[in-house]
Short mmCIF file of N, CA and C in Angstrom, two decimals:
data_model
loop_
_atom_site.label_atom_id
_atom_site.label_comp_id
_atom_site.label_asym_id
_atom_site.label_seq_id
_atom_site.Cartn_x
_atom_site.Cartn_y
_atom_site.Cartn_z
N UNK I 1 -10.18 -34.81 -14.08
CA UNK I 1 -9.16 -35.44 -13.20
C UNK I 1 -8.31 -33.80 -13.88
N UNK I 2 -8.07 -32.87 -12.67
CA UNK I 2 -7.73 -32.07 -12.35
C UNK I 2 -5.92 -31.96 -12.41
N UNK I 3 -5.97 -31.20 -13.36
CA UNK I 3 -4.04 -31.11 -13.59
C UNK I 3 -3.63 -30.11 -12.56
N UNK I 4 -2.77 -31.42 -11.04
CA UNK I 4 -2.35 -30.99 -10.31
C UNK I 4 -1.45 -29.68 -10.36
N UNK I 5 -0.51 -29.45 -11.93
CA UNK I 5 0.26 -28.08 -11.51
C UNK I 5 -0.30 -27.05 -11.38
N UNK I 6 -1.98 -27.28 -11.73
CA UNK I 6 -2.96 -26.10 -12.03
C UNK I 6 -3.47 -25.64 -10.49
N UNK I 7 -3.36 -26.52 -9.56
CA UNK I 7 -4.47 -26.32 -7.97
C UNK I 7 -2.84 -25.88 -7.36
N UNK I 8 -1.74 -26.26 -7.68
CA UNK I 8 -0.07 -25.84 -6.69
C UNK I 8 0.29 -25.02 -7.17
N UNK I 9 0.81 -23.83 -6.40
CA UNK I 9 2.07 -22.91 -6.37
C UNK I 9 2.88 -23.53 -7.09
N UNK I 10 3.98 -22.78 -8.06
CA UNK I 10 5.12 -23.82 -8.31
C UNK I 10 6.02 -23.40 -7.14
N UNK I 11 6.90 -24.47 -6.57
CA UNK I 11 7.31 -24.73 -5.77
C UNK I 11 9.17 -23.41 -5.94
N UNK I 12 8.92 -23.39 -4.62
CA UNK I 12 10.29 -21.75 -4.36
C UNK I 12 11.33 -22.66 -4.83
N UNK I 13 11.95 -22.19 -5.74
CA UNK I 13 13.28 -23.27 -6.29
C UNK I 13 14.24 -22.69 -5.38
N UNK I 14 13.99 -20.84 -4.31
CA UNK I 14 15.74 -20.74 -3.74
C UNK I 14 16.25 -21.38 -2.93
N UNK I 15 17.26 -21.45 -2.48
CA UNK I 15 17.70 -21.96 -0.82
C UNK I 15 16.89 -21.06 0.44
N UNK I 16 16.83 -20.58 -0.31
CA UNK I 16 17.12 -19.36 1.23
C UNK I 16 15.75 -18.75 1.29
N UNK I 17 15.06 -17.85 2.46
CA UNK I 17 13.83 -17.44 2.18
C UNK I 17 14.44 -16.21 1.32
N UNK I 18 12.97 -15.84 1.26
CA UNK I 18 12.66 -14.05 0.38
C UNK I 18 11.32 -13.20 0.95
N UNK I 19 11.71 -12.48 0.99
CA UNK I 19 11.11 -11.17 1.39
C UNK I 19 10.98 -10.87 3.10
N UNK I 20 9.76 -10.41 3.94
CA UNK I 20 10.21 -10.03 5.08
C UNK I 20 10.14 -10.49 5.82
N UNK I 21 11.03 -11.27 6.67
CA UNK I 21 10.49 -12.51 8.08
C UNK I 21 9.50 -11.37 8.96
N UNK I 22 8.72 -12.25 9.39
CA UNK I 22 7.05 -11.46 9.73
C UNK I 22 6.90 -12.13 11.71
N UNK I 23 7.79 -13.58 11.41
CA UNK I 23 7.54 -14.76 12.63
C UNK I 23 8.59 -15.42 12.70
N UNK I 24 9.22 -16.00 13.95
CA UNK I 24 10.03 -16.78 13.93
C UNK I 24 9.55 -17.42 15.59
N UNK I 25 9.25 -18.58 15.30
CA UNK I 25 8.80 -19.09 16.76
C UNK I 25 9.77 -21.46 16.64
N UNK I 26 9.59 -21.73 17.72
CA UNK I 26 10.07 -22.71 17.62
C UNK I 26 8.79 -23.87 17.81
N UNK I 27 8.48 -25.08 17.15
CA UNK I 27 7.86 -25.78 17.15
C UNK I 27 8.14 -26.92 18.41
N UNK I 28 6.82 -26.97 19.52
CA UNK I 28 7.28 -27.48 20.48
C UNK I 28 5.93 -29.03 20.17
N UNK I 29 6.87 -29.40 21.45
CA UNK I 29 5.42 -30.81 21.77
C UNK I 29 4.59 -30.60 21.90
N UNK I 30 3.64 -29.64 22.66
CA UNK I 30 2.32 -28.82 22.58
C UNK I 30 1.52 -28.69 21.13
N UNK I 31 2.46 -28.54 20.26
CA UNK I 31 1.68 -28.74 19.25
C UNK I 31 1.93 -29.31 18.22
N UNK I 32 2.16 -30.70 18.59
CA UNK I 32 1.65 -31.64 17.38
C UNK I 32 0.67 -33.06 17.84
N UNK I 33 0.29 -33.30 16.30
CA UNK I 33 -0.59 -34.46 15.91
C UNK I 33 -0.65 -35.68 16.72
N UNK I 34 -1.26 -36.30 16.26
CA UNK I 34 -1.24 -37.96 17.51
C UNK I 34 -0.38 -38.39 16.65
N UNK I 35 0.37 -38.52 15.37
CA UNK I 35 1.82 -39.11 15.16
C UNK I 35 3.13 -38.28 15.30
N UNK I 36 2.83 -37.14 15.65
CA UNK I 36 3.89 -36.64 16.47
C UNK I 36 4.58 -35.65 15.70
N UNK I 37 4.15 -35.68 14.74
CA UNK I 37 4.65 -34.27 14.08
C UNK I 37 3.68 -33.05 14.37
N UNK I 38 4.25 -31.84 13.95
CA UNK I 38 3.50 -30.68 14.57
C UNK I 38 2.22 -30.82 13.48
N UNK I 39 1.40 -30.42 14.46
CA UNK I 39 0.04 -30.13 13.95
C UNK I 39 0.20 -29.47 12.57
N UNK I 40 -0.41 -29.38 11.41
CA UNK I 40 -0.78 -28.52 10.45
C UNK I 40 -1.43 -27.32 10.48
N UNK I 41 -2.42 -27.28 11.27
CA UNK I 41 -3.11 -26.49 11.99
C UNK I 41 -2.41 -25.11 12.35
N UNK I 42 -1.48 -25.83 13.57
CA UNK I 42 -0.65 -24.92 14.51
C UNK I 42 0.04 -23.66 12.92
N UNK I 43 0.21 -24.66 12.08
CA UNK I 43 1.47 -24.50 11.17
C UNK I 43 0.63 -23.17 10.45
N UNK I 44 -0.75 -23.44 9.88
CA UNK I 44 -1.09 -22.16 9.12
C UNK I 44 -1.34 -21.34 10.39
N UNK I 45 -1.96 -21.70 11.55
CA UNK I 45 -1.58 -20.50 11.88
C UNK I 45 -0.51 -18.80 12.60
N UNK I 46 0.12 -19.97 12.44
CA UNK I 46 1.51 -19.31 12.76
C UNK I 46 1.49 -18.41 11.44
N UNK I 47 0.91 -18.61 9.85
CA UNK I 47 1.67 -18.59 8.48
C UNK I 47 0.28 -16.99 8.44
N UNK I 48 -0.87 -17.19 9.49
CA UNK I 48 -1.80 -16.10 8.96
C UNK I 48 -1.63 -15.10 10.43
N UNK I 49 -1.02 -15.64 11.53
CA UNK I 49 0.18 -14.37 11.92
C UNK I 49 0.26 -13.11 11.57
N UNK I 50 1.66 -14.14 10.69
CA UNK I 50 2.43 -13.42 9.90
C UNK I 50 2.18 -12.47 8.84
N UNK I 51 1.24 -13.78 7.87
CA UNK I 51 0.52 -12.00 7.39
C UNK I 51 -0.91 -11.38 7.68
N UNK I 52 -0.49 -11.54 9.06
CA UNK I 52 -1.65 -10.42 9.46
C UNK I 52 -0.76 -9.50 9.92
N UNK I 53 0.32 -9.45 10.05
CA UNK I 53 0.94 -8.19 10.34
C UNK I 53 1.89 -7.62 9.84
N UNK I 54 1.93 -8.69 8.40
CA UNK I 54 2.48 -7.62 7.16
C UNK I 54 1.36 -7.44 6.84
N UNK I 55 0.27 -7.66 6.36
CA UNK I 55 -0.77 -6.74 5.80
C UNK I 55 -1.02 -5.37 6.47
N UNK I 56 -0.89 -5.23 8.23
CA UNK I 56 -1.41 -4.34 8.76
C UNK I 56 -0.50 -3.21 8.48
N UNK I 57 0.39 -3.87 8.23
CA UNK I 57 1.65 -2.78 8.29
C UNK I 57 1.84 -2.38 6.81
N UNK I 58 1.02 -2.81 6.02
CA UNK I 58 1.56 -2.49 4.79
C UNK I 58 -0.25 -1.56 3.96
N UNK I 59 -0.53 -1.94 4.94
CA UNK I 59 -2.43 -1.09 4.81
C UNK I 59 -2.34 0.18 6.07
N UNK I 60 -1.35 0.01 7.35
CA UNK I 60 -1.30 0.66 8.34
C UNK I 60 -2.59 1.15 8.68
N UNK I 61 -3.10 0.22 8.87
CA UNK I 61 -4.57 -0.13 9.41
C UNK I 61 -5.10 -1.64 9.83
N UNK I 62 -6.15 -2.07 10.55
CA UNK I 62 -6.57 -3.53 11.08
C UNK I 62 -6.69 -4.02 9.96
N UNK I 63 -6.33 -5.19 9.89
CA UNK I 63 -7.39 -6.53 8.93
C UNK I 63 -7.20 -7.52 9.04
N UNK I 64 -8.52 -8.39 8.06
CA UNK I 64 -8.90 -9.57 8.11
C UNK I 64 -8.62 -10.51 7.63
N UNK I 65 -8.52 -11.83 8.17
CA UNK I 65 -8.17 -12.49 6.91
C UNK I 65 -9.51 -13.16 6.18
N UNK I 66 -9.60 -12.99 4.76
CA UNK I 66 -10.85 -13.38 4.08
C UNK I 66 -10.73 -14.64 3.07
N UNK I 67 -9.31 -14.88 2.87
CA UNK I 67 -8.92 -16.18 1.88
C UNK I 67 -7.54 -16.69 2.14
N UNK I 68 -7.61 -18.15 2.34
CA UNK I 68 -6.41 -18.76 1.94
C UNK I 68 -6.80 -19.24 0.62
N UNK I 69 -5.40 -19.45 -0.45
CA UNK I 69 -5.87 -19.74 -1.47
C UNK I 69 -4.37 -20.80 -1.81
N UNK I 70 -3.82 -21.44 -2.33
CA UNK I 70 -3.03 -22.89 -2.77
C UNK I 70 -2.08 -22.68 -2.15
N UNK I 71 -2.47 -23.40 -0.74
CA UNK I 71 -1.49 -23.89 0.31
C UNK I 71 -1.31 -25.12 -0.21
N UNK I 72 0.49 -25.05 0.12
CA UNK I 72 1.23 -26.04 0.02
C UNK I 72 1.99 -26.52 1.25
N UNK I 73 0.95 -27.75 2.00
CA UNK I 73 2.31 -28.01 3.14
C UNK I 73 3.24 -29.31 2.37
N UNK I 74 4.44 -28.83 2.11
CA UNK I 74 5.49 -29.56 1.46
C UNK I 74 6.36 -30.93 1.96
N UNK I 75 6.66 -30.17 3.24
CA UNK I 75 7.37 -31.12 3.95
C UNK I 75 7.39 -30.79 5.55
N UNK I 76 6.88 -32.15 6.35
CA UNK I 76 6.53 -32.00 8.20
C UNK I 76 7.15 -31.06 8.46
N UNK I 77 6.75 -30.18 9.29
CA UNK I 77 7.17 -30.11 10.66
C UNK I 77 7.69 -30.86 11.59
N UNK I 78 8.81 -30.51 12.53
CA UNK I 78 9.06 -31.72 13.81
C UNK I 78 9.24 -30.69 14.69
N UNK I 79 9.13 -31.50 15.93
CA UNK I 79 9.29 -30.71 17.18
C UNK I 79 10.89 -30.30 17.31
N UNK I 80 10.95 -29.14 17.91
CA UNK I 80 12.19 -28.39 17.53
C UNK I 80 13.11 -27.45 16.42
N UNK I 81 11.39 -27.84 15.57
CA UNK I 81 12.60 -27.29 14.39
C UNK I 81 11.98 -25.77 14.43
N UNK I 82 12.61 -24.80 13.95
CA UNK I 82 13.20 -23.24 14.31
C UNK I 82 11.51 -23.25 12.92
N UNK I 83 10.52 -22.52 12.64
CA UNK I 83 10.07 -22.24 12.37
C UNK I 83 9.83 -20.38 11.59
N UNK I 84 10.29 -19.68 10.35
CA UNK I 84 9.71 -18.97 9.91
C UNK I 84 8.89 -18.87 8.84
N UNK I 85 8.50 -17.38 9.28
CA UNK I 85 7.19 -17.46 8.09
C UNK I 85 8.11 -16.12 7.44
N UNK I 86 8.04 -15.94 5.84
CA UNK I 86 8.46 -14.53 5.18
C UNK I 86 7.29 -14.75 4.17
N UNK I 87 6.95 -13.04 4.14
CA UNK I 87 5.99 -12.74 3.88
C UNK I 87 6.51 -11.53 1.98
N UNK I 88 5.64 -11.62 1.25
CA UNK I 88 5.68 -11.41 -0.73
C UNK I 88 4.65 -10.76 -0.61
N UNK I 89 4.44 -9.56 -1.07
CA UNK I 89 2.99 -8.27 -1.62
C UNK I 89 3.00 -9.40 -2.64
N UNK I 90 1.61 -9.74 -3.39
CA UNK I 90 1.49 -10.29 -4.31
C UNK I 90 0.36 -8.84 -5.26
N UNK I 91 -0.58 -8.13 -4.01
CA UNK I 91 -1.23 -7.18 -4.69
C UNK I 91 -1.75 -6.19 -3.60
N UNK I 92 -2.48 -5.26 -4.07
CA UNK I 92 -3.05 -4.41 -3.15
C UNK I 92 -3.76 -4.07 -4.26
N UNK I 93 -5.47 -4.35 -3.93
CA UNK I 93 -6.85 -4.20 -3.90
C UNK I 93 -7.72 -2.91 -4.22
N UNK I 94 -8.81 -2.37 -3.86
CA UNK I 94 -9.29 -1.15 -2.85
C UNK I 94 -9.50 -1.06 -1.33
N UNK I 95 -10.16 -2.46 -1.48
CA UNK I 95 -9.76 -3.47 0.38
C UNK I 95 -8.87 -4.43 0.58
N UNK I 96 -8.65 -4.25 0.11
CA UNK I 96 -7.69 -5.92 0.42
C UNK I 96 -6.18 -6.26 0.02
N UNK I 97 -5.87 -7.12 0.40
CA UNK I 97 -3.87 -7.27 0.39
C UNK I 97 -4.04 -8.53 -0.03
N UNK I 98 -3.35 -9.00 -1.15
CA UNK I 98 -3.23 -11.06 -0.87
C UNK I 98 -1.51 -10.64 -0.47
N UNK I 99 -0.64 -12.25 -0.15
CA UNK I 99 0.65 -12.03 0.37
C UNK I 99 0.70 -13.45 0.13
N UNK I 100 1.94 -13.63 -0.61
CA UNK I 100 2.40 -14.74 -0.57
C UNK I 100 3.64 -14.66 0.73
N UNK I 101 2.78 -15.98 1.39
CA UNK I 101 3.42 -16.81 3.05
C UNK I 101 4.41 -17.84 3.03
N UNK I 102 5.34 -17.37 2.80
CA UNK I 102 6.18 -18.91 2.83
C UNK I 102 6.69 -19.26 4.51
N UNK I 103 6.67 -20.59 4.75
CA UNK I 103 7.23 -21.35 6.51
C UNK I 103 8.79 -21.67 5.76
N UNK I 104 9.20 -21.57 6.13
CA UNK I 104 10.36 -22.28 6.18
C UNK I 104 11.27 -22.93 7.79
N UNK I 105 11.56 -23.65 7.77
CA UNK I 105 12.09 -24.34 9.29
C UNK I 105 13.87 -24.12 8.86
N UNK I 106 15.20 -24.63 10.35
CA UNK I 106 15.58 -25.28 10.46
C UNK I 106 15.49 -25.85 11.57
N UNK I 107 16.15 -27.18 10.85
CA UNK I 107 16.15 -28.23 11.45
C UNK I 107 17.70 -27.77 12.86
N UNK I 108 17.33 -28.84 13.73
CA UNK I 108 18.43 -29.04 14.76
C UNK I 108 20.02 -29.42 14.24
N UNK I 109 20.34 -30.25 13.26
CA UNK I 109 21.25 -30.64 12.61
C UNK I 109 21.21 -30.19 11.00
N UNK I 110 20.95 -29.39 10.86
CA UNK I 110 20.75 -28.40 9.73
C UNK I 110 21.63 -27.42 9.64
N UNK I 111 22.08 -27.27 8.37
CA UNK I 111 22.24 -25.76 8.43
C UNK I 111 21.56 -25.02 6.85
N UNK I 112 21.11 -25.53 6.68
CA UNK I 112 20.27 -24.71 5.45
C UNK I 112 18.54 -24.80 5.17
N UNK I 113 18.05 -23.72 5.67
CA UNK I 113 16.85 -23.62 5.98
C UNK I 113 15.88 -24.77 4.61
N UNK I 114 14.93 -25.15 4.93
CA UNK I 114 14.17 -26.20 4.55
C UNK I 114 12.54 -24.85 4.10
N UNK I 115 11.98 -25.41 3.03
CA UNK I 115 10.83 -24.78 2.57
C UNK I 115 9.76 -25.73 2.77
N UNK I 116 8.85 -25.41 4.09
CA UNK I 116 8.03 -26.51 4.62
C UNK I 116 6.39 -26.50 3.96
N UNK I 117 5.69 -25.03 3.97
CA UNK I 117 4.62 -24.61 3.75
C UNK I 117 4.39 -23.32 2.55
N UNK I 118 3.89 -23.08 2.23
CA UNK I 118 3.58 -21.81 1.43
C UNK I 118 1.79 -21.88 0.62
N UNK I 119 1.53 -20.06 0.92
CA UNK I 119 0.24 -20.16 0.22
C UNK I 119 0.13 -18.60 -0.24
N UNK I 120 -0.91 -18.70 -0.23
CA UNK I 120 -1.61 -17.28 -0.54
C UNK I 120 -3.08 -16.50 0.28
N UNK I 121 -2.78 -16.01 1.04
CA UNK I 121 -3.72 -14.94 2.30
C UNK I 121 -3.61 -13.52 1.65
N UNK I 122 -5.33 -13.85 1.46
CA UNK I 122 -5.94 -12.08 0.75
C UNK I 122 -6.28 -12.17 2.97
N UNK I 123 -6.18 -10.47 2.52
CA UNK I 123 -6.18 -9.67 3.91
C UNK I 123 -7.13 -8.28 3.65
N UNK I 124 -8.20 -8.48 4.65
CA UNK I 124 -9.55 -7.10 3.75
C UNK I 124 -8.91 -5.51 5.14
N UNK I 125 -9.06 -4.50 4.66
CA UNK I 125 -8.48 -3.30 5.47
C UNK I 125 -9.69 -3.39 6.43
N UNK I 126 -9.86 -2.98 7.63
CA UNK I 126 -10.76 -2.54 8.50
C UNK I 126 -10.82 -1.49 9.27
N UNK I 127 -12.05 -0.46 9.46
CA UNK I 127 -12.07 0.11 9.66
C UNK I 127 -12.40 -0.22 11.64
N UNK I 128 -12.53 1.03 12.59
CA UNK I 128 -12.66 0.88 13.88
C UNK I 128 -14.17 0.07 14.49
N UNK I 129 -15.09 0.17 13.20
CA UNK I 129 -16.24 -0.52 13.11
C UNK I 129 -17.06 -2.05 12.60
N UNK I 130 -15.37 -2.20 11.79
CA UNK I 130 -15.48 -3.65 11.22
C UNK I 130 -15.63 -3.33 9.87
N UNK I 131 -15.67 -2.24 9.06
CA UNK I 131 -16.04 -2.10 8.01
C UNK I 131 -14.98 -2.17 6.78
N UNK I 132 -15.53 -2.62 5.62
CA UNK I 132 -14.31 -2.51 4.73
C UNK I 132 -13.83 -1.11 4.60
N UNK I 133 -12.58 -0.70 4.14
CA UNK I 133 -11.95 0.50 4.63
C UNK I 133 -10.54 0.53 3.21
N UNK I 134 -11.00 1.63 2.46
CA UNK I 134 -10.01 1.98 1.38
C UNK I 134 -8.52 1.75 1.98
N UNK I 135 -7.58 1.79 1.33
CA UNK I 135 -5.95 1.22 1.16
C UNK I 135 -5.92 2.45 0.61
N UNK I 136 -4.75 3.52 0.97
CA UNK I 136 -4.39 4.35 -0.21
C UNK I 136 -3.31 4.07 -0.53
N UNK I 137 -3.42 4.00 -1.49
CA UNK I 137 -2.49 3.38 -2.72
C UNK I 137 -1.03 4.18 -2.78
N UNK I 138 -0.83 5.00 -1.76
CA UNK I 138 0.43 5.38 -1.61
C UNK I 138 1.36 3.58 -0.57
N UNK I 139 0.60 3.10 -0.66
CA UNK I 139 1.01 2.27 0.91
C UNK I 139 1.51 1.48 -0.09
N UNK I 140 2.63 0.73 0.31
CA UNK I 140 4.00 -0.11 -0.17
C UNK I 140 4.20 -0.97 0.48
N UNK I 141 4.90 -1.52 0.08
CA UNK I 141 5.33 -3.31 0.68
C UNK I 141 6.44 -2.88 1.78
N UNK I 142 6.62 -3.48 3.16
CA UNK I 142 7.90 -3.37 4.14
C UNK I 142 8.75 -3.65 3.33
N UNK I 143 9.70 -2.49 3.75
CA UNK I 143 11.12 -3.19 3.28
C UNK I 143 12.10 -3.83 4.03
#
């Protein structure tokens, strides 16, 4: 049996989101699963869009998703929650960028944001023909 701590990223102990705000959207009834909660795939797609925004701005070119690692669905998202996705640079390689993404929600009657999902997403910079492209090492994270 594997150690669950080795599989999952550590829980963010911050009470506020950190990193660059990349997207913010409202969870709607059309985004629910059969149980009435927000579908995990919808949340994953919101995070991927946010990570793509961050990666493209950092690389200053088109990027595509190549891997998602250490995804943690920590708490459910409900209809009416305001979902914000924040990005932090993990590393820049020759052609790739790894970004740690956190999805936080603000519930209708709550004052404190709640960390609901996080994970590492890796993107590759590509040229107009879709081939990997070297990322200039001067590329710096968005501030």
